[in-house]
Amino acid sequence: MNTSGWIQLILFAAALLVTAKPLGLYLCKVLDANGKTFLDPVIKPIERLTYKLTGVDPKQEHDWKRYATAMLLFSLVSMLFTYAILRLQAVLPLNPQKLVAVGEHLAFNTAASFTTNTNWQSYGGESTMSYLSQMVALTIHNFVSAAVGISIAAALVRGIARHTSQTIGNFWVDLTRVTYYLLVPICVVFAVVLVSQGMIQNFKPYDSASLSDPFTTQVPKVDDKGAAVNGPDGKPVMVDQKIDAQTIVQGPMASQIAIKMLGTNGGGYTNANAAQPFENPTPLSNFLQMFAIFAIPSALTYFLGRSVRNQGHGWAVWAAMFVLFFAGVMVAAHYEAAGNPNFTALGVDPADGNMEGKEVRFGIFNSALFATITTDASCGAVNSMHDSFTPMGGLVPLLNIQLGEVVFGGVGAGLYGMLIYVIIAVFIAGLMVGRTPEYLGKKIEPKDVKMASFVILILAFSILGFSAWASVSKMGAPDATGALTDGTNNSGPHGFSEILYAYSSCTGNNGSAFAGLTANAPWYDTTLGFATLFGRFAMIVPILALAGSLARKKLIAESAGTFPVSGPLFTSLLVGTVLLIGALTFVPALVLGPVVEHFLMHAGKLF
Amino acid sequence: MAAKTHSIFDPAIIIPAIGASFQKLNPAHMLGNPVMFVTEVGALITTALLFSGGQGASFGFLLQITLWLWFTVIFANFAEAMAEGRGKAQAETLRKSRTETKANRFRGDGALEEVPSNKLRKGDVVIVKAGEFIPGDGEIIEGAATVDESAITGESAPVVREAGGDRSAVTGGTRVLSDVIKVRITANPGETFLDRMIGLVEGAKRQKTPNEIALTILLSALTIIFLIVLISMKAFGIYNGVDFSITVLVALLVCLIPTTIGGLLSAIGIAGIDRLVQKNVLAMSGRAVEAAGDVDVLLLDKTGTITLGNRQAAEFLPAPGVTKEAMAEAAQLASLADETPEGRSIVVLAKEKYGLRGRELNELPHATFVPFTAQTRMSGVDINGTKYRKGAADQVKAFVGGNLPGAVQSDVDRIAGLGGTPLVVASNEKVLGTIYLKDIVKGGLADRFERFRAMGIRTIMITGDNPRTAAAIAKEAGVDDFLAEATPEQKLALIRKEQEGGHLVAMTGDGTNDAPALAQADVGVAMNTGTQAAKEAGNMVDLDSNPTKLIEVVEIGKQLLITRGALTTFSIANDVAKYFAIIPAMLLVSFPSIAPLNVMKLASPQSAILSAVIFNAIIIILLIPLALRGVKFRPLGAAKILQRNLLIYGVGGVIIPFIGIKAIDMMVAALHLA
């Protein structure tokens, strides 16, 4: 890794460390229904009006069941709303490109994906979604799905912090306050900063530019109806096409990108996502976007420490996340810098590393760093193509997602996922200090272990189960001959990685893709859509049940015999638990994908 | 019954256990243990494959894998059978203490009838005479007797049991030595403490504790996860053009699921109760043993637990103008005829502190001894016209006829104020000085309490003494806190207060008025000499009636939990090495270029898989002694214990299987087994 890489990494770590406390303190105010913030003069009236219009009593708190019901209802209704807009976009306004209605499978997939904070995109935004769809149907989820995640994390933290309490907060209040006081204000500022870096924000139709250097490419020949024409050998007939003009995307980009990063949504305005020059214009915008992904998750650990009155615990969790993040960056950067030995034989300077699929403006390290961050969190924005990473470089994002995206993680989701590992770590290791395991004064009882186990189980079940199904069936888009394929772009372990990555990404609510998979086919759209729903709601409900169970418990007094949940020992334990419990599940799959591919690459075989 | 430990390798336990390991293969029994149930199903599948031929691999390899899978199940059963066997042996010792006897029971009409003791029911009243065995657990309702309880406690000195008060309970199987007592039977046959205990240690009536249930849930979840992993792996293999054989997948599954802890879990629980029994403590449930590990406040009665039962002479305080030596000699002479422990302690103090040789009564043939009695509260000796006396201050005052010298009087008052007993020594009319009798704190307690503090356990001394005395003794004993002038109500209130503060409280007690507190405490250890009410209220009974044992009970509880956690950590950590052994072996044929993944350089794919399976089975056997004896317990703070155990069982759990599998692989290769 070169010096500029190190400087960048150190700056990034420093920014995270420095902002965790102030932002965390602000989060404490936002997540307290009676908290006072400096924005109260502006926002409080709007907040009050919202409660009045919706009939919410902000003073009333709910038990976990009501909290969960409210969250599920809200998600269902907002998902249906998005589905409706996508299906009707052709007849709705703000559609200068005259884009047609989104198909039913894709609309389901997209609605599920955005509701769950996944933002998996089986489509290219600029060629599929109208301005209205982008701004209303999708962007609204960028805000509220992030707010839901933070609310759930807050509910769980309340469950941990409270004792002999029936309630864990009011979902509607959490949702409203997170959106109004946290996400919207920061996004307004962030969007302006992004515009200052050259990001676009307009409602113009797409622009077109003449290429100074036109070129010719081969495309499949199509008949009048737009269907591919096959030759006598059954393969499509290819014809030359001269490319002399380029469509340049326009639209309200900065406003969407701000929340895309801050809310760890990741759904790109354009298909190229953060590699597109408008969507990521400068090194500074690149840095800020990466920082925006981790900012809230990092601050949430401070919120945790503050809420449970054990700041050491908050920092220990932060440190465990940082260790895992740092290791990921190092591995990914190492393998990307090492590159592909087969290219050296073709005359590529090995010092260049693996530049395939990378934006030259960002280079190896910034791509590896971005890939690690976006998959540590459940963001899914990309500034390089993960599909083109070296096998081991690509293993890092894949594993990050499979661990449950608990390395800072998605807004809220990262913290509540990590707290599940904390419960499991405390349970197993807690026995070893000779007492019934306890976490911050709460005994971990069968019910709590059941809920935590269920979360881990769902993760394995959805990722491995769907991947196994997909890898033995031919359910993907039909090939040129009309025969169904498995949808992968590559064969062998690389193709397998594409499938595995897709289900990992959707279950983990990440949304980034190993781009090779042609996922916009009915079966994939449907199963991936369900994976996003499992990954979100099948986890949140047991987590809320856990929060309710913890909140009801009596507090046990602290003593020298109490299991320590702060300090380097706990951090190591937590890292070890994430790696042992989380990673062991995926070892066989990772070996059959990236690891085998790695060794084959060194043996000269590519896919 | 004296505490007796059985060797781990006692053939009398091992041989029946081997038989039981096969009986336990019954799937209905295995269902209670999901991890081992899955292992057994795996073994059944490979057995079926073995007999159906097929699968391509050599018959010898399949046979060995199948056998070792069965061994894994059998070894786990063996661990459980061993623990139960040791419990049974323990129970047998207990049972021997119950001699079948005849009982003289009152009939409804008041006449006596002779019935076998096993026909007695709760509420029956029996008469037991000197020389007879008490036919069942009960309570004396009339009379008093000396009873030989050595069969239960191992203590040969007879004890007095009498109707009313706190010493009215008698235990079946003990023998009346003198007098006649009328006893009301308080337990039906099969429901006595011994019976309940025997049920517990034999494992028959053992219910899973909450911790065990929680752990079983986690282990089951891991088992299901690895099932998903293995099933999906078959599919992933198909995509990659690799056909994983079912046998190998089952082998990998069994290696990955937590068989080590799954196989040893119930053995650990039974062994924990068994260790308590070895200490002569009967627990009413496994839950009580675990609760003992959680306790962080110990309420300890001063008398008997912290101090010796009797006060002892600690200091001689001569009157003005009297040398210490002169006073010591007079005190010794005056105490020779005092046979009470207090009186003996004066002689001992004079000998040890002032070098006065011990004198016997018969050395002074011309002396006239005045023995100590409760009425005179004074003892002494008349030698050659000199009357040496020692006794309570007012008695001696009367003896010398007049007031005590001012200095002596102030010593007397000061000692009384400190809660000690002042005794005054005089020769004829001359007051020589004061003897300070005080409570003697048992040796080694301060160290023990210090270790408890390190573990985060607070000790509170309960005493009827005044606060000043209590503070002095508390300081000397090193307890953290004390409750002075305690009444049973205050004791109960203290327990409630501690529990509201989030503490778990353990205490010992024997009297009927201790019963509410014993019931309220999280761990209540009743003394076997105590009343029936106390025994029913507590959740443990100490047969030796030694209140200090509470401390050991806590340690056993902690040890039980630590053992469980340590083996769970070890079991999960082992998976890393097993992956490194088996996964390369599974892929090497299809993808020869992954050879570097075979970091252990195992001889062949088949020997790699076989070695991992063998390791997985043998580690259960190797860890049986650890499971039965428990992880060595150290009284340290939680952070230190955690660090230590994480290193041994976590990091060790990652490293050891690498070494073990490699060693087995070398043997397998050398013997050409695969």
Tab-separated table of C-alpha atoms in Angstrom, chain B residues 239-534:
chain	number	residue	atom	x	y	z
B	239	TYR	CA	-22.534	-26.099	-9.860
B	240	ASN	CA	-18.760	-26.435	-9.762
B	241	GLY	CA	-18.814	-29.927	-11.218
B	242	VAL	CA	-17.682	-31.601	-7.985
B	243	ASP	CA	-19.685	-34.534	-6.687
B	244	PHE	CA	-19.307	-34.597	-2.918
B	245	SER	CA	-20.051	-38.043	-1.533
B	246	ILE	CA	-22.729	-38.264	1.124
B	247	THR	CA	-20.344	-40.066	3.454
B	248	VAL	CA	-17.826	-37.248	3.327
B	249	LEU	CA	-20.534	-34.624	3.790
B	250	VAL	CA	-21.855	-36.488	6.830
B	251	ALA	CA	-18.305	-36.769	8.164
B	252	LEU	CA	-17.794	-33.037	7.762
B	253	LEU	CA	-21.166	-32.314	9.347
B	254	VAL	CA	-20.393	-34.396	12.414
B	255	CYS	CA	-17.005	-32.738	12.725
B	256	LEU	CA	-18.504	-29.246	12.528
B	257	ILE	CA	-21.496	-29.555	14.810
B	258	PRO	CA	-20.516	-29.064	18.449
B	259	THR	CA	-20.285	-32.762	19.348
B	260	THR	CA	-17.657	-32.192	22.016
B	261	ILE	CA	-19.849	-30.061	24.235
B	262	GLY	CA	-23.011	-31.782	22.994
B	263	GLY	CA	-21.588	-35.115	24.101
B	264	LEU	CA	-20.360	-33.898	27.458
B	265	LEU	CA	-23.114	-31.482	28.454
B	266	SER	CA	-25.208	-33.783	30.592
B	267	ALA	CA	-22.123	-35.412	32.099
B	268	ILE	CA	-20.947	-31.992	33.281
B	269	GLY	CA	-24.283	-31.302	34.953
B	270	ILE	CA	-24.480	-34.653	36.726
B	271	ALA	CA	-20.847	-34.413	37.794
B	272	GLY	CA	-21.486	-30.991	39.342
B	273	ILE	CA	-24.184	-32.370	41.613
B	274	ASP	CA	-21.978	-35.360	42.292
B	275	ARG	CA	-19.140	-33.107	43.473
B	276	LEU	CA	-21.524	-31.485	45.928
B	277	VAL	CA	-22.502	-34.862	47.291
B	278	GLN	CA	-18.838	-35.658	47.772
B	279	LYS	CA	-18.722	-32.606	49.988
B	280	ASN	CA	-21.679	-34.066	51.873
B	281	VAL	CA	-24.052	-31.424	50.598
B	282	LEU	CA	-27.387	-32.472	49.156
B	283	ALA	CA	-28.835	-30.133	46.551
B	284	MET	CA	-32.536	-30.225	45.859
B	285	SER	CA	-32.064	-29.390	42.164
B	286	GLY	CA	-29.422	-28.746	39.561
B	287	ARG	CA	-30.769	-25.214	39.399
B	288	ALA	CA	-29.673	-24.657	43.003
B	289	VAL	CA	-26.113	-25.658	42.128
B	290	GLU	CA	-26.000	-23.137	39.279
B	291	ALA	CA	-27.533	-20.465	41.469
B	292	ALA	CA	-24.650	-21.027	43.854
B	293	GLY	CA	-22.272	-19.990	41.091
B	294	ASP	CA	-24.225	-16.772	40.571
B	295	VAL	CA	-24.259	-15.760	44.217
B	296	ASP	CA	-22.492	-12.509	45.007
B	297	VAL	CA	-23.486	-11.966	48.598
B	298	LEU	CA	-22.803	-14.488	51.346
B	299	LEU	CA	-24.580	-14.137	54.671
B	300	LEU	CA	-22.471	-15.930	57.238
B	301	ASP	CA	-23.478	-16.525	60.829
B	302	LYS	CA	-20.746	-15.389	63.141
B	303	THR	CA	-20.834	-18.269	65.570
B	304	GLY	CA	-19.661	-21.496	64.059
B	305	THR	CA	-18.911	-20.040	60.648
B	306	ILE	CA	-16.584	-17.152	61.299
B	307	THR	CA	-15.632	-17.758	64.907
B	308	LEU	CA	-15.116	-20.947	66.822
B	309	GLY	CA	-18.118	-21.887	68.899
B	310	ASN	CA	-16.488	-20.916	72.192
B	311	ARG	CA	-14.671	-17.875	73.445
B	312	GLN	CA	-11.052	-18.239	74.394
B	313	ALA	CA	-8.633	-16.456	76.631
B	314	ALA	CA	-6.682	-13.955	74.608
B	315	GLU	CA	-4.936	-11.733	77.110
B	316	PHE	CA	-4.032	-11.343	80.757
B	317	LEU	CA	-4.431	-7.816	82.116
B	318	PRO	CA	-2.722	-7.675	85.553
B	319	ALA	CA	-3.939	-5.288	88.255
B	320	PRO	CA	-1.562	-2.456	89.197
B	321	GLY	CA	1.467	-3.772	91.099
B	322	VAL	CA	0.993	-7.360	89.937
B	323	THR	CA	3.387	-8.921	87.430
B	324	LYS	CA	1.930	-10.635	84.406
B	325	GLU	CA	3.702	-13.835	85.374
B	326	ALA	CA	2.196	-13.873	88.848
B	327	MET	CA	-1.212	-13.248	87.447
B	328	ALA	CA	-0.807	-15.879	84.754
B	329	GLU	CA	0.212	-18.470	87.290
B	330	ALA	CA	-2.749	-17.685	89.519
B	331	ALA	CA	-5.087	-17.792	86.540
B	332	GLN	CA	-3.708	-21.157	85.519
B	333	LEU	CA	-4.021	-22.634	88.994
B	334	ALA	CA	-7.540	-21.292	89.375
B	335	SER	CA	-8.574	-22.751	86.022
B	336	LEU	CA	-7.213	-26.247	86.447
B	337	ALA	CA	-10.521	-27.432	87.759
B	338	ASP	CA	-12.461	-25.689	84.993
B	339	GLU	CA	-13.226	-28.257	82.321
B	340	THR	CA	-15.123	-25.831	80.064
B	341	PRO	CA	-13.400	-24.846	76.798
B	342	GLU	CA	-13.038	-21.341	78.192
B	343	GLY	CA	-11.271	-22.638	81.286
B	344	ARG	CA	-8.980	-24.863	79.255
B	345	SER	CA	-8.108	-21.954	77.031
B	346	ILE	CA	-6.811	-20.024	80.060
B	347	VAL	CA	-4.440	-22.862	80.931
B	348	VAL	CA	-3.293	-23.016	77.342
B	349	LEU	CA	-2.747	-19.246	77.152
B	350	ALA	CA	-0.711	-19.266	80.361
B	351	LYS	CA	1.405	-22.068	78.975
B	352	GLU	CA	1.913	-20.617	75.507
B	353	LYS	CA	2.316	-16.977	76.355
B	354	TYR	CA	4.119	-17.120	79.704
B	355	GLY	CA	5.918	-20.399	79.385
B	356	LEU	CA	4.164	-21.846	82.438
B	357	ARG	CA	4.272	-25.585	82.087
B	358	GLY	CA	0.935	-27.259	81.977
B	359	ARG	CA	-0.017	-28.672	85.334
B	360	GLU	CA	-2.300	-31.570	85.994
B	361	LEU	CA	-4.661	-31.892	88.878
B	362	ASN	CA	-2.808	-34.874	90.292
B	363	GLU	CA	0.420	-32.884	90.540
B	364	LEU	CA	-1.082	-31.043	93.451
B	365	PRO	CA	-2.147	-33.736	95.862
B	366	HIS	CA	-2.721	-31.388	98.768
B	367	ALA	CA	-4.823	-28.969	96.883
B	368	THR	CA	-8.554	-28.643	97.193
B	369	PHE	CA	-10.199	-27.885	93.885
B	370	VAL	CA	-13.294	-25.813	93.449
B	371	PRO	CA	-14.805	-26.894	90.104
B	372	PHE	CA	-16.576	-24.492	87.807
B	373	THR	CA	-20.359	-24.670	87.819
B	374	ALA	CA	-22.979	-22.664	86.092
B	375	GLN	CA	-24.290	-21.581	89.493
B	376	THR	CA	-21.059	-20.388	91.077
B	377	ARG	CA	-19.575	-19.123	87.786
B	378	MET	CA	-16.233	-19.416	89.447
B	379	SER	CA	-13.533	-22.030	89.766
B	380	GLY	CA	-10.390	-22.232	91.796
B	381	VAL	CA	-8.044	-24.141	94.017
B	382	ASP	CA	-6.920	-23.920	97.624
B	383	ILE	CA	-3.210	-24.674	98.091
B	384	ASN	CA	-1.428	-24.244	101.378
B	385	GLY	CA	-4.019	-21.806	102.594
B	386	THR	CA	-3.991	-19.680	99.489
B	387	LYS	CA	-7.308	-19.555	97.723
B	388	TYR	CA	-6.929	-18.947	94.001
B	389	ARG	CA	-10.164	-18.007	92.263
B	390	LYS	CA	-11.158	-16.978	88.782
B	391	GLY	CA	-14.624	-16.157	87.636
B	392	ALA	CA	-17.187	-13.622	86.576
B	393	ALA	CA	-16.431	-10.121	87.886
B	394	ASP	CA	-19.353	-9.864	90.327
B	395	GLN	CA	-18.708	-13.358	91.695
B	396	VAL	CA	-15.070	-12.559	92.346
B	397	LYS	CA	-16.113	-9.224	93.803
B	398	ALA	CA	-18.266	-11.080	96.293
B	399	PHE	CA	-15.428	-13.509	96.968
B	400	VAL	CA	-12.866	-10.793	97.807
B	401	GLY	CA	-15.498	-8.837	99.688
B	402	GLY	CA	-15.283	-5.302	98.416
B	403	ASN	CA	-14.873	-3.371	95.257
B	404	LEU	CA	-12.485	-4.250	92.489
B	405	PRO	CA	-9.495	-1.937	92.093
B	406	GLY	CA	-10.307	0.963	89.753
B	407	ALA	CA	-7.922	-0.227	86.993
B	408	VAL	CA	-9.368	-3.750	87.069
B	409	GLN	CA	-12.934	-2.443	87.044
B	410	SER	CA	-12.185	-0.304	84.003
B	411	ASP	CA	-10.574	-3.284	82.245
B	412	VAL	CA	-13.687	-5.304	83.010
B	413	ASP	CA	-15.933	-2.607	81.610
B	414	ARG	CA	-13.806	-2.114	78.557
B	415	ILE	CA	-13.743	-5.817	77.711
B	416	ALA	CA	-17.486	-6.080	78.206
B	417	GLY	CA	-17.916	-3.072	75.968
B	418	LEU	CA	-15.910	-4.801	73.228
B	419	GLY	CA	-18.224	-7.780	73.452
B	420	GLY	CA	-15.644	-9.971	75.144
B	421	THR	CA	-16.029	-11.819	78.438
B	422	PRO	CA	-13.983	-10.457	81.333
B	423	LEU	CA	-12.941	-12.918	84.052
B	424	VAL	CA	-11.300	-11.669	87.193
B	425	VAL	CA	-8.504	-13.562	88.984
B	426	ALA	CA	-7.911	-13.310	92.715
B	427	SER	CA	-5.799	-14.967	95.374
B	428	ASN	CA	-7.361	-14.692	98.775
B	429	GLU	CA	-8.536	-11.071	99.028
B	430	LYS	CA	-6.137	-9.712	96.470
B	431	VAL	CA	-7.419	-9.033	92.997
B	432	LEU	CA	-4.655	-9.960	90.558
B	433	GLY	CA	-6.070	-8.933	87.212
B	434	THR	CA	-8.489	-9.587	84.381
B	435	ILE	CA	-8.575	-12.308	81.748
B	436	TYR	CA	-9.885	-11.253	78.356
B	437	LEU	CA	-11.970	-14.006	76.748
B	438	LYS	CA	-12.889	-13.283	73.203
B	439	ASP	CA	-14.290	-14.791	70.018
B	440	ILE	CA	-11.597	-16.487	68.019
B	441	VAL	CA	-11.842	-16.089	64.311
B	442	LYS	CA	-11.237	-19.335	62.468
B	443	GLY	CA	-7.885	-19.575	60.756
B	444	GLY	CA	-7.554	-18.859	57.044
B	445	LEU	CA	-10.900	-17.100	56.739
B	446	ALA	CA	-9.472	-13.662	56.055
B	447	ASP	CA	-7.572	-15.077	53.070
B	448	ARG	CA	-10.647	-16.829	51.849
B	449	PHE	CA	-12.772	-13.707	52.090
B	450	GLU	CA	-10.069	-11.800	50.264
B	451	ARG	CA	-10.312	-14.304	47.408
B	452	PHE	CA	-14.053	-13.897	47.439
B	453	ARG	CA	-13.670	-10.166	47.135
B	454	ALA	CA	-11.503	-10.700	44.083
B	455	MET	CA	-14.305	-12.819	42.610
B	456	GLY	CA	-16.786	-10.056	43.343
B	457	ILE	CA	-18.500	-11.854	46.213
B	458	ARG	CA	-19.345	-9.806	49.282
B	459	THR	CA	-19.434	-11.421	52.706
B	460	ILE	CA	-21.788	-10.191	55.409
B	461	MET	CA	-21.470	-11.434	58.973
B	462	ILE	CA	-24.688	-11.941	60.910
B	463	THR	CA	-24.451	-11.778	64.679
B	464	GLY	CA	-26.520	-11.134	67.748
B	465	ASP	CA	-23.634	-9.153	69.240
B	466	ASN	CA	-23.766	-5.432	69.707
B	467	PRO	CA	-22.458	-3.311	66.830
B	468	ARG	CA	-19.157	-2.568	68.523
B	469	THR	CA	-18.300	-6.204	69.070
B	470	ALA	CA	-19.545	-7.074	65.652
B	471	ALA	CA	-17.363	-4.394	64.072
B	472	ALA	CA	-14.293	-5.686	65.899
B	473	ILE	CA	-14.841	-9.263	64.789
B	474	ALA	CA	-15.846	-8.240	61.298
B	475	LYS	CA	-12.596	-6.346	60.964
B	476	GLU	CA	-10.537	-9.208	62.270
B	477	ALA	CA	-12.252	-11.769	60.049
B	478	GLY	CA	-12.054	-9.534	57.010
B	479	VAL	CA	-15.745	-9.666	56.120
B	480	ASP	CA	-17.060	-6.780	54.060
B	481	ASP	CA	-20.039	-5.925	56.190
B	482	PHE	CA	-21.963	-7.092	59.231
B	483	LEU	CA	-25.460	-7.109	60.637
B	484	ALA	CA	-25.303	-6.693	64.419
B	485	GLU	CA	-28.006	-7.488	66.965
B	486	ALA	CA	-29.667	-9.407	64.166
B	487	THR	CA	-33.141	-10.796	64.530
B	488	PRO	CA	-34.625	-13.261	62.038
B	489	GLU	CA	-36.805	-10.442	60.692
B	490	GLN	CA	-33.778	-8.247	60.103
B	491	LYS	CA	-32.019	-11.101	58.393
B	492	LEU	CA	-34.947	-11.566	56.037
B	493	ALA	CA	-35.133	-7.821	55.429
B	494	LEU	CA	-31.418	-7.723	54.641
B	495	ILE	CA	-31.799	-10.509	52.078
B	496	ARG	CA	-34.705	-8.702	50.440
B	497	LYS	CA	-32.760	-5.464	50.330
B	498	GLU	CA	-29.747	-7.114	48.725
B	499	GLN	CA	-31.953	-8.860	46.186
B	500	GLU	CA	-33.674	-5.634	45.276
B	501	GLY	CA	-30.232	-4.195	44.676
B	502	GLY	CA	-29.703	-6.923	42.089
B	503	HIS	CA	-27.661	-9.269	44.250
B	504	LEU	CA	-27.991	-13.003	44.626
B	505	VAL	CA	-27.742	-14.086	48.206
B	506	ALA	CA	-26.612	-17.323	49.806
B	507	MET	CA	-26.937	-18.151	53.478
B	508	THR	CA	-26.847	-20.969	55.938
B	509	GLY	CA	-29.278	-21.541	58.704
B	510	ASP	CA	-30.578	-24.151	61.075
B	511	GLY	CA	-33.327	-22.770	63.229
B	512	THR	CA	-37.012	-22.668	62.496
B	513	ASN	CA	-36.880	-18.910	62.600
B	514	ASP	CA	-34.241	-19.074	59.852
B	515	ALA	CA	-36.758	-20.740	57.556
B	516	PRO	CA	-38.213	-17.584	55.957
B	517	ALA	CA	-34.726	-16.258	55.261
B	518	LEU	CA	-33.578	-19.607	53.891
B	519	ALA	CA	-36.561	-19.640	51.569
B	520	GLN	CA	-35.976	-16.055	50.482
B	521	ALA	CA	-32.260	-16.524	49.813
B	522	ASP	CA	-31.267	-17.620	46.320
B	523	VAL	CA	-29.182	-20.375	47.844
B	524	GLY	CA	-30.189	-21.529	51.293
B	525	VAL	CA	-28.050	-24.198	52.847
B	526	ALA	CA	-29.776	-25.805	55.822
B	527	MET	CA	-27.729	-27.606	58.412
B	528	ASN	CA	-28.628	-31.252	58.800
B	529	THR	CA	-28.796	-30.730	62.563
B	530	GLY	CA	-31.345	-27.999	62.027
B	531	THR	CA	-35.094	-28.193	62.199
B	532	GLN	CA	-37.289	-29.776	59.598
B	533	ALA	CA	-38.712	-26.380	58.747
B	534	ALA	CA	-35.244	-25.026	57.987
